[in-house]
């Protein structure tokens, strides 16, 4: 289980997280929803210590991530896969090289690496794309390679950063299916998104992040039935009331 | 995009503590031999071998100009065979290393900063860390080592070409014989002239690559940030060359 305990994080004078606490239970997809800039991606980066919190702690399987030394952190990162918002593929490497990089680091032999690359490409339905460069792939295919790169290490957890952002509805639905497929393979997922269709589709539990802390946690059904006006406004996609002033008419001459 | 843990200086950390922490990180990165060794040869080719043409181009014209200039200065006052001495000493000890260093500061420093800057803003550096690689071992050490090793090699080529083009100019345009040119070249030659230039160029390579890596990994924002990092890497690299040039002159001469 991943436990986020009272996390705070600021960048300069901008306070992003103000005491965020959340438990991510094993074997489920937990989805953090919230508006852009609310700290969703920051939360994911705190889990694998790409960022460090100002206060609070992250525990993965009972171990405090902040207390880990270099080797422990490397082990943790082998257990926690990360799918980046724009895939973050290494653009000078082919698809297969992108996937094998983490496996090489783990010391697998060549035949095991080939097998894992093939397996993970099969899961994301991209067999045959091994020798393509990221520039030759569509946005959706890149994200699928990002998932393949993460699952190749057979992680216990996968963190998905805005997995459906910028994708057409059909490709987004494919991404949703992949996230559910990886969950069914026993991988715990933590997804951050503001795409409510995707959140309801893949999320066993949803958590609404608002103004730096978790506003409400519940199942998709519980969130849809929520009476909290902030939650309702977000999931219904209602903007703040905007008052438009009528244009000022200028008299001729 | 958020600043990464690695580029952040913890609030309250003093300068000495910061330098100490960075030195420890550098030591750890250097000790991670398994990561940077396979990448060293690739970087030596990219930063060194691929830079030979520009170094040769500069050296050819430096040799020509030096030969003509020294003949202009010496006419009627100093025996013309001193042209060989001036071309040899100046190219080996100063113009070869410094002009080559400046040219490579543009080519190598800019290339490193732009590449790492783009990797940083597209989260490829974070992706590398999630695959349990250390960014300094994988990205910085092979580049800095390759530049430190290859700048002297490229400079040695440039020195040979510069002296050669000075000699060809002298025998074709200055009515100087090969024997006279060689007499001047040998008369004041010391082995120190060669190693002084090569030691300097190794330090230039170290500084240029380090500036490129530092600026690249500190890149924030998008294309504009990459542009700023690239520009500042080149400027800092050139400044470092001039400072080191003066330093070595004070220490070794």
PDB file of C-alpha atoms in Angstrom, chain B:
ATOM      1  CA  UNK B   1       6.628  21.457 -15.166  1.00  0.00           C
ATOM      2  CA  UNK B   2       8.124  21.490 -11.703  1.00  0.00           C
ATOM      3  CA  UNK B   3      11.696  21.839 -10.556  1.00  0.00           C
ATOM      4  CA  UNK B   4      13.299  18.506  -9.755  1.00  0.00           C
ATOM      5  CA  UNK B   5      14.756  17.505  -6.448  1.00  0.00           C
ATOM      6  CA  UNK B   6      18.217  17.376  -7.896  1.00  0.00           C
ATOM      7  CA  UNK B   7      18.297  20.963  -9.142  1.00  0.00           C
ATOM      8  CA  UNK B   8      16.820  22.374  -5.939  1.00  0.00           C
ATOM      9  CA  UNK B   9      19.100  23.833  -3.290  1.00  0.00           C
ATOM     10  CA  UNK B  10      17.467  23.114   0.063  1.00  0.00           C
ATOM     11  CA  UNK B  11      16.575  26.312   1.880  1.00  0.00           C
ATOM     12  CA  UNK B  12      19.102  27.199   4.536  1.00  0.00           C
ATOM     13  CA  UNK B  13      21.879  25.084   3.029  1.00  0.00           C
ATOM     14  CA  UNK B  14      25.098  27.046   3.100  1.00  0.00           C
ATOM     15  CA  UNK B  15      27.504  27.368   0.197  1.00  0.00           C
ATOM     16  CA  UNK B  16      30.090  25.011   1.677  1.00  0.00           C
ATOM     17  CA  UNK B  17      27.448  22.401   2.537  1.00  0.00           C
ATOM     18  CA  UNK B  18      26.069  22.725  -0.971  1.00  0.00           C
ATOM     19  CA  UNK B  19      29.503  22.262  -2.544  1.00  0.00           C
ATOM     20  CA  UNK B  20      30.103  19.304  -0.237  1.00  0.00           C
ATOM     21  CA  UNK B  21      26.811  17.680  -1.200  1.00  0.00           C
ATOM     22  CA  UNK B  22      27.512  18.211  -4.892  1.00  0.00           C
ATOM     23  CA  UNK B  23      31.006  16.751  -4.494  1.00  0.00           C
ATOM     24  CA  UNK B  24      29.556  13.672  -2.806  1.00  0.00           C
ATOM     25  CA  UNK B  25      27.069  13.282  -5.651  1.00  0.00           C
ATOM     26  CA  UNK B  26      29.928  13.625  -8.163  1.00  0.00           C
ATOM     27  CA  UNK B  27      31.956  11.010  -6.291  1.00  0.00           C
ATOM     28  CA  UNK B  28      29.010   8.606  -6.226  1.00  0.00           C
ATOM     29  CA  UNK B  29      28.371   9.180  -9.925  1.00  0.00           C
ATOM     30  CA  UNK B  30      32.019   8.515 -10.759  1.00  0.00           C
ATOM     31  CA  UNK B  31      31.987   5.303  -8.768  1.00  0.00           C
ATOM     32  CA  UNK B  32      28.985   4.040 -10.770  1.00  0.00           C
ATOM     33  CA  UNK B  33      31.376   2.733 -13.426  1.00  0.00           C
ATOM     34  CA  UNK B  34      28.913   0.222 -14.869  1.00  0.00           C
ATOM     35  CA  UNK B  35      26.569   3.006 -15.932  1.00  0.00           C
ATOM     36  CA  UNK B  36      28.928   5.470 -17.593  1.00  0.00           C
ATOM     37  CA  UNK B  37      31.541   3.163 -19.121  1.00  0.00           C
ATOM     38  CA  UNK B  38      29.394   1.942 -22.058  1.00  0.00           C
ATOM     39  CA  UNK B  39      28.455   5.546 -22.866  1.00  0.00           C
ATOM     40  CA  UNK B  40      31.980   6.956 -22.778  1.00  0.00           C
ATOM     41  CA  UNK B  41      33.059   5.807 -26.247  1.00  0.00           C
ATOM     42  CA  UNK B  42      29.859   7.174 -27.818  1.00  0.00           C
ATOM     43  CA  UNK B  43      30.446  10.577 -26.218  1.00  0.00           C
ATOM     44  CA  UNK B  44      34.127  10.564 -27.174  1.00  0.00           C
ATOM     45  CA  UNK B  45      33.103  10.145 -30.794  1.00  0.00           C
ATOM     46  CA  UNK B  46      30.329  12.757 -30.624  1.00  0.00           C
ATOM     47  CA  UNK B  47      32.237  15.386 -28.684  1.00  0.00           C
ATOM     48  CA  UNK B  48      35.740  14.677 -29.933  1.00  0.00           C
ATOM     49  CA  UNK B  49      35.987  12.932 -33.283  1.00  0.00           C
ATOM     50  CA  UNK B  50      33.052  14.849 -34.768  1.00  0.00           C
ATOM     51  CA  UNK B  51      34.720  18.127 -33.715  1.00  0.00           C
ATOM     52  CA  UNK B  52      37.928  17.510 -35.653  1.00  0.00           C
ATOM     53  CA  UNK B  53      36.788  19.204 -38.914  1.00  0.00           C
ATOM     54  CA  UNK B  54      35.979  22.539 -37.229  1.00  0.00           C
ATOM     55  CA  UNK B  55      39.265  22.405 -35.293  1.00  0.00           C
ATOM     56  CA  UNK B  56      41.203  21.745 -38.508  1.00  0.00           C
ATOM     57  CA  UNK B  57      39.422  24.596 -40.300  1.00  0.00           C
ATOM     58  CA  UNK B  58      40.396  27.029 -37.537  1.00  0.00           C
ATOM     59  CA  UNK B  59      43.956  25.721 -37.345  1.00  0.00           C
ATOM     60  CA  UNK B  60      44.608  26.071 -41.074  1.00  0.00           C
ATOM     61  CA  UNK B  61      43.755  29.765 -41.098  1.00  0.00           C
ATOM     62  CA  UNK B  62      45.465  30.435 -37.766  1.00  0.00           C
ATOM     63  CA  UNK B  63      48.703  28.988 -39.137  1.00  0.00           C
ATOM     64  CA  UNK B  64      48.471  31.066 -42.326  1.00  0.00           C
ATOM     65  CA  UNK B  65      47.777  34.309 -40.490  1.00  0.00           C
ATOM     66  CA  UNK B  66      50.479  33.711 -37.871  1.00  0.00           C
ATOM     67  CA  UNK B  67      53.078  33.033 -40.511  1.00  0.00           C
ATOM     68  CA  UNK B  68      52.215  36.174 -42.463  1.00  0.00           C
ATOM     69  CA  UNK B  69      51.927  38.294 -39.345  1.00  0.00           C
ATOM     70  CA  UNK B  70      55.280  37.231 -37.925  1.00  0.00           C
ATOM     71  CA  UNK B  71      56.968  37.912 -41.251  1.00  0.00           C
ATOM     72  CA  UNK B  72      55.416  41.395 -41.223  1.00  0.00           C
ATOM     73  CA  UNK B  73      56.657  42.016 -37.660  1.00  0.00           C
ATOM     74  CA  UNK B  74      60.151  40.585 -38.188  1.00  0.00           C
ATOM     75  CA  UNK B  75      61.017  42.107 -41.580  1.00  0.00           C
ATOM     76  CA  UNK B  76      64.320  43.972 -41.366  1.00  0.00           C
ATOM     77  CA  UNK B  77      64.703  43.540 -37.618  1.00  0.00           C
ATOM     78  CA  UNK B  78      64.754  39.823 -36.770  1.00  0.00           C
ATOM     79  CA  UNK B  79      66.031  36.894 -38.878  1.00  0.00           C
ATOM     80  CA  UNK B  80      63.146  35.381 -40.843  1.00  0.00           C
ATOM     81  CA  UNK B  81      63.705  31.862 -39.493  1.00  0.00           C
ATOM     82  CA  UNK B  82      62.113  33.137 -36.289  1.00  0.00           C
ATOM     83  CA  UNK B  83      58.815  32.797 -38.152  1.00  0.00           C
ATOM     84  CA  UNK B  84      59.055  29.075 -37.389  1.00  0.00           C
ATOM     85  CA  UNK B  85      59.660  29.775 -33.706  1.00  0.00           C
ATOM     86  CA  UNK B  86      56.741  32.159 -33.405  1.00  0.00           C
ATOM     87  CA  UNK B  87      54.309  29.945 -35.307  1.00  0.00           C
ATOM     88  CA  UNK B  88      55.345  26.853 -33.311  1.00  0.00           C
ATOM     89  CA  UNK B  89      55.340  28.411 -29.857  1.00  0.00           C
ATOM     90  CA  UNK B  90      52.132  30.391 -30.362  1.00  0.00           C
ATOM     91  CA  UNK B  91      50.139  27.556 -31.925  1.00  0.00           C
ATOM     92  CA  UNK B  92      51.295  24.930 -29.421  1.00  0.00           C
ATOM     93  CA  UNK B  93      51.002  26.968 -26.247  1.00  0.00           C
ATOM     94  CA  UNK B  94      48.192  29.450 -26.834  1.00  0.00           C
ATOM     95  CA  UNK B  95      46.264  29.725 -30.049  1.00  0.00           C
ATOM     96  CA  UNK B  96      45.882  26.002 -30.673  1.00  0.00           C
ATOM     97  CA  UNK B  97      44.348  25.181 -27.283  1.00  0.00           C
ATOM     98  CA  UNK B  98      42.422  28.441 -26.823  1.00  0.00           C
ATOM     99  CA  UNK B  99      40.929  28.826 -30.296  1.00  0.00           C
ATOM    100  CA  UNK B 100      40.070  25.135 -30.450  1.00  0.00           C
ATOM    101  CA  UNK B 101      38.604  25.391 -26.959  1.00  0.00           C
ATOM    102  CA  UNK B 102      36.490  28.398 -27.938  1.00  0.00           C
ATOM    103  CA  UNK B 103      35.214  26.682 -31.068  1.00  0.00           C
ATOM    104  CA  UNK B 104      34.373  23.548 -29.107  1.00  0.00           C
ATOM    105  CA  UNK B 105      32.739  25.612 -26.372  1.00  0.00           C
ATOM    106  CA  UNK B 106      30.287  26.651 -29.055  1.00  0.00           C
ATOM    107  CA  UNK B 107      29.886  23.243 -30.603  1.00  0.00           C
ATOM    108  CA  UNK B 108      30.168  20.909 -27.612  1.00  0.00           C
ATOM    109  CA  UNK B 109      28.848  23.193 -24.852  1.00  0.00           C
ATOM    110  CA  UNK B 110      25.798  24.189 -26.869  1.00  0.00           C
ATOM    111  CA  UNK B 111      25.115  20.640 -27.973  1.00  0.00           C
ATOM    112  CA  UNK B 112      25.270  19.259 -24.424  1.00  0.00           C
ATOM    113  CA  UNK B 113      23.144  22.044 -22.929  1.00  0.00           C
ATOM    114  CA  UNK B 114      20.516  21.792 -25.678  1.00  0.00           C
ATOM    115  CA  UNK B 115      20.323  18.005 -25.465  1.00  0.00           C
ATOM    116  CA  UNK B 116      20.114  17.806 -21.679  1.00  0.00           C
ATOM    117  CA  UNK B 117      17.841  20.861 -21.525  1.00  0.00           C
ATOM    118  CA  UNK B 118      15.394  19.251 -23.939  1.00  0.00           C
ATOM    119  CA  UNK B 119      15.564  16.011 -21.964  1.00  0.00           C
ATOM    120  CA  UNK B 120      14.888  17.948 -18.777  1.00  0.00           C
ATOM    121  CA  UNK B 121      11.847  19.883 -20.000  1.00  0.00           C
ATOM    122  CA  UNK B 122      10.366  16.802 -21.686  1.00  0.00           C
ATOM    123  CA  UNK B 123      10.744  14.813 -18.424  1.00  0.00           C
ATOM    124  CA  UNK B 124      13.216  12.367 -19.980  1.00  0.00           C
ATOM    125  CA  UNK B 125      15.630  13.058 -17.114  1.00  0.00           C
ATOM    126  CA  UNK B 126      12.889  12.190 -14.608  1.00  0.00           C
ATOM    127  CA  UNK B 127      12.073   9.091 -16.668  1.00  0.00           C
ATOM    128  CA  UNK B 128      15.694   8.043 -16.437  1.00  0.00           C
ATOM    129  CA  UNK B 129      15.548   8.312 -12.646  1.00  0.00           C
ATOM    130  CA  UNK B 130      12.337   6.303 -12.446  1.00  0.00           C
ATOM    131  CA  UNK B 131      14.244   3.535 -14.260  1.00  0.00           C
ATOM    132  CA  UNK B 132      16.747   3.659 -11.359  1.00  0.00           C
ATOM    133  CA  UNK B 133      19.522   5.459 -13.251  1.00  0.00           C
ATOM    134  CA  UNK B 134      21.414   8.279 -11.624  1.00  0.00           C
ATOM    135  CA  UNK B 135      21.262  11.372 -13.843  1.00  0.00           C
ATOM    136  CA  UNK B 136      24.877  12.306 -13.064  1.00  0.00           C
ATOM    137  CA  UNK B 137      26.243   8.828 -13.780  1.00  0.00           C
ATOM    138  CA  UNK B 138      24.287   8.452 -16.994  1.00  0.00           C
ATOM    139  CA  UNK B 139      24.321  11.962 -18.419  1.00  0.00           C
ATOM    140  CA  UNK B 140      27.083  14.044 -16.831  1.00  0.00           C
ATOM    141  CA  UNK B 141      30.043  11.738 -16.166  1.00  0.00           C
ATOM    142  CA  UNK B 142      30.410  10.299 -19.706  1.00  0.00           C
ATOM    143  CA  UNK B 143      30.159  13.760 -21.284  1.00  0.00           C
ATOM    144  CA  UNK B 144      32.583  15.461 -18.910  1.00  0.00           C
ATOM    145  CA  UNK B 145      35.085  12.604 -19.090  1.00  0.00           C
ATOM    146  CA  UNK B 146      34.806  12.368 -22.878  1.00  0.00           C
ATOM    147  CA  UNK B 147      35.403  16.106 -23.304  1.00  0.00           C
ATOM    148  CA  UNK B 148      38.331  16.056 -20.856  1.00  0.00           C
ATOM    149  CA  UNK B 149      39.948  13.201 -22.757  1.00  0.00           C
ATOM    150  CA  UNK B 150      39.132  14.333 -26.291  1.00  0.00           C
ATOM    151  CA  UNK B 151      39.825  18.097 -26.174  1.00  0.00           C
ATOM    152  CA  UNK B 152      43.602  17.428 -25.986  1.00  0.00           C
ATOM    153  CA  UNK B 153      43.354  14.977 -28.891  1.00  0.00           C
ATOM    154  CA  UNK B 154      41.469  17.485 -31.040  1.00  0.00           C
ATOM    155  CA  UNK B 155      43.893  20.214 -29.941  1.00  0.00           C
ATOM    156  CA  UNK B 156      46.873  18.044 -30.903  1.00  0.00           C
ATOM    157  CA  UNK B 157      45.375  17.685 -34.388  1.00  0.00           C
ATOM    158  CA  UNK B 158      44.798  21.434 -34.538  1.00  0.00           C
ATOM    159  CA  UNK B 159      48.372  22.185 -33.424  1.00  0.00           C
ATOM    160  CA  UNK B 160      49.834  19.861 -36.062  1.00  0.00           C
ATOM    161  CA  UNK B 161      47.643  21.349 -38.782  1.00  0.00           C
ATOM    162  CA  UNK B 162      48.314  24.920 -37.601  1.00  0.00           C
ATOM    163  CA  UNK B 163      52.093  24.467 -37.650  1.00  0.00           C
ATOM    164  CA  UNK B 164      51.799  22.695 -40.992  1.00  0.00           C
ATOM    165  CA  UNK B 165      49.773  25.455 -42.583  1.00  0.00           C
ATOM    166  CA  UNK B 166      52.215  28.035 -41.145  1.00  0.00           C
ATOM    167  CA  UNK B 167      55.109  26.119 -42.714  1.00  0.00           C
ATOM    168  CA  UNK B 168      53.369  25.836 -46.120  1.00  0.00           C
ATOM    169  CA  UNK B 169      52.606  29.554 -46.024  1.00  0.00           C
ATOM    170  CA  UNK B 170      56.202  30.356 -45.074  1.00  0.00           C
ATOM    171  CA  UNK B 171      57.780  28.372 -47.916  1.00  0.00           C
ATOM    172  CA  UNK B 172      55.274  29.519 -50.538  1.00  0.00           C
ATOM    173  CA  UNK B 173      54.606  33.137 -49.665  1.00  0.00           C
ATOM    174  CA  UNK B 174      57.560  34.277 -47.541  1.00  0.00           C
ATOM    175  CA  UNK B 175      60.519  32.917 -49.511  1.00  0.00           C
ATOM    176  CA  UNK B 176      61.552  30.906 -46.469  1.00  0.00           C
ATOM    177  CA  UNK B 177      63.021  27.436 -46.931  1.00  0.00           C
ATOM    178  CA  UNK B 178      61.828  24.389 -45.022  1.00  0.00           C
ATOM    179  CA  UNK B 179      65.233  24.182 -43.343  1.00  0.00           C
ATOM    180  CA  UNK B 180      64.968  27.781 -42.125  1.00  0.00           C
ATOM    181  CA  UNK B 181      61.425  27.278 -40.853  1.00  0.00           C
ATOM    182  CA  UNK B 182      62.446  24.096 -39.015  1.00  0.00           C
ATOM    183  CA  UNK B 183      65.507  25.832 -37.582  1.00  0.00           C
ATOM    184  CA  UNK B 184      63.287  28.456 -35.967  1.00  0.00           C
ATOM    185  CA  UNK B 185      60.785  25.831 -34.864  1.00  0.00           C
ATOM    186  CA  UNK B 186      63.475  23.727 -33.155  1.00  0.00           C
ATOM    187  CA  UNK B 187      65.528  26.571 -31.695  1.00  0.00           C
ATOM    188  CA  UNK B 188      63.109  27.481 -28.923  1.00  0.00           C
ATOM    189  CA  UNK B 189      61.174  24.229 -28.752  1.00  0.00           C
ATOM    190  CA  UNK B 190      60.733  22.643 -25.333  1.00  0.00           C
ATOM    191  CA  UNK B 191      58.676  19.547 -24.541  1.00  0.00           C
ATOM    192  CA  UNK B 192      56.798  21.701 -22.061  1.00  0.00           C
ATOM    193  CA  UNK B 193      55.304  23.649 -25.006  1.00  0.00           C
ATOM    194  CA  UNK B 194      53.373  20.542 -26.000  1.00  0.00           C
ATOM    195  CA  UNK B 195      52.172  19.309 -22.635  1.00  0.00           C
ATOM    196  CA  UNK B 196      51.362  22.831 -21.449  1.00  0.00           C
ATOM    197  CA  UNK B 197      48.912  23.187 -24.354  1.00  0.00           C
ATOM    198  CA  UNK B 198      47.448  19.720 -23.868  1.00  0.00           C
ATOM    199  CA  UNK B 199      46.968  20.103 -20.099  1.00  0.00           C
ATOM    200  CA  UNK B 200      45.217  23.399 -20.744  1.00  0.00           C
ATOM    201  CA  UNK B 201      42.951  21.886 -23.354  1.00  0.00           C
ATOM    202  CA  UNK B 202      42.008  19.005 -21.032  1.00  0.00           C
ATOM    203  CA  UNK B 203      40.937  21.547 -18.418  1.00  0.00           C
ATOM    204  CA  UNK B 204      38.997  23.462 -21.102  1.00  0.00           C
ATOM    205  CA  UNK B 205      37.193  20.268 -22.083  1.00  0.00           C
ATOM    206  CA  UNK B 206      36.289  19.570 -18.454  1.00  0.00           C
ATOM    207  CA  UNK B 207      34.957  23.105 -17.935  1.00  0.00           C
ATOM    208  CA  UNK B 208      33.024  23.335 -21.215  1.00  0.00           C
ATOM    209  CA  UNK B 209      31.290  19.977 -20.721  1.00  0.00           C
ATOM    210  CA  UNK B 210      30.554  20.694 -17.061  1.00  0.00           C
ATOM    211  CA  UNK B 211      28.999  24.077 -17.915  1.00  0.00           C
ATOM    212  CA  UNK B 212      26.921  22.430 -20.653  1.00  0.00           C
ATOM    213  CA  UNK B 213      25.685  19.730 -18.275  1.00  0.00           C
ATOM    214  CA  UNK B 214      24.996  22.142 -15.417  1.00  0.00           C
ATOM    215  CA  UNK B 215      23.059  24.571 -17.577  1.00  0.00           C
ATOM    216  CA  UNK B 216      21.238  21.770 -19.391  1.00  0.00           C
ATOM    217  CA  UNK B 217      20.084  20.059 -16.209  1.00  0.00           C
ATOM    218  CA  UNK B 218      19.014  23.390 -14.688  1.00  0.00           C
ATOM    219  CA  UNK B 219      16.741  24.171 -17.645  1.00  0.00           C
ATOM    220  CA  UNK B 220      13.198  25.192 -16.778  1.00  0.00           C
ATOM    221  CA  UNK B 221      10.272  25.986 -19.049  1.00  0.00           C
ATOM    222  CA  UNK B 222      10.085  25.068 -22.695  1.00  0.00           C
ATOM    223  CA  UNK B 223      11.914  26.033 -25.870  1.00  0.00           C
ATOM    224  CA  UNK B 224      12.819  29.442 -24.481  1.00  0.00           C
ATOM    225  CA  UNK B 225      14.397  27.830 -21.422  1.00  0.00           C
ATOM    226  CA  UNK B 226      16.437  25.489 -23.627  1.00  0.00           C
ATOM    227  CA  UNK B 227      17.610  28.478 -25.682  1.00  0.00           C
ATOM    228  CA  UNK B 228      18.644  30.380 -22.562  1.00  0.00           C
ATOM    229  CA  UNK B 229      20.505  27.375 -21.166  1.00  0.00           C
ATOM    230  CA  UNK B 230      22.334  26.840 -24.441  1.00  0.00           C
ATOM    231  CA  UNK B 231      23.391  30.471 -24.691  1.00  0.00           C
ATOM    232  CA  UNK B 232      24.562  30.619 -21.101  1.00  0.00           C
ATOM    233  CA  UNK B 233      26.454  27.318 -21.462  1.00  0.00           C
ATOM    234  CA  UNK B 234      28.434  28.744 -24.380  1.00  0.00           C
ATOM    235  CA  UNK B 235      29.103  32.048 -22.622  1.00  0.00           C
ATOM    236  CA  UNK B 236      30.145  30.342 -19.372  1.00  0.00           C
ATOM    237  CA  UNK B 237      32.293  27.865 -21.289  1.00  0.00           C
ATOM    238  CA  UNK B 238      34.159  30.661 -23.082  1.00  0.00           C
ATOM    239  CA  UNK B 239      34.605  32.595 -19.847  1.00  0.00           C
ATOM    240  CA  UNK B 240      35.902  29.482 -18.108  1.00  0.00           C
ATOM    241  CA  UNK B 241      38.439  28.963 -20.908  1.00  0.00           C
ATOM    242  CA  UNK B 242      39.797  32.485 -20.536  1.00  0.00           C
ATOM    243  CA  UNK B 243      40.017  32.208 -16.751  1.00  0.00           C
ATOM    244  CA  UNK B 244      41.698  28.781 -16.931  1.00  0.00           C
ATOM    245  CA  UNK B 245      44.079  30.060 -19.611  1.00  0.00           C
ATOM    246  CA  UNK B 246      45.268  32.784 -17.256  1.00  0.00           C
ATOM    247  CA  UNK B 247      45.373  30.332 -14.342  1.00  0.00           C
ATOM    248  CA  UNK B 248      47.626  27.852 -16.164  1.00  0.00           C
ATOM    249  CA  UNK B 249      49.891  30.663 -17.374  1.00  0.00           C
ATOM    250  CA  UNK B 250      50.321  31.809 -13.769  1.00  0.00           C
ATOM    251  CA  UNK B 251      50.829  28.312 -12.386  1.00  0.00           C
ATOM    252  CA  UNK B 252      52.913  26.603 -15.047  1.00  0.00           C
ATOM    253  CA  UNK B 253      54.976  29.306 -16.746  1.00  0.00           C
TER     254      UNK B 253
END
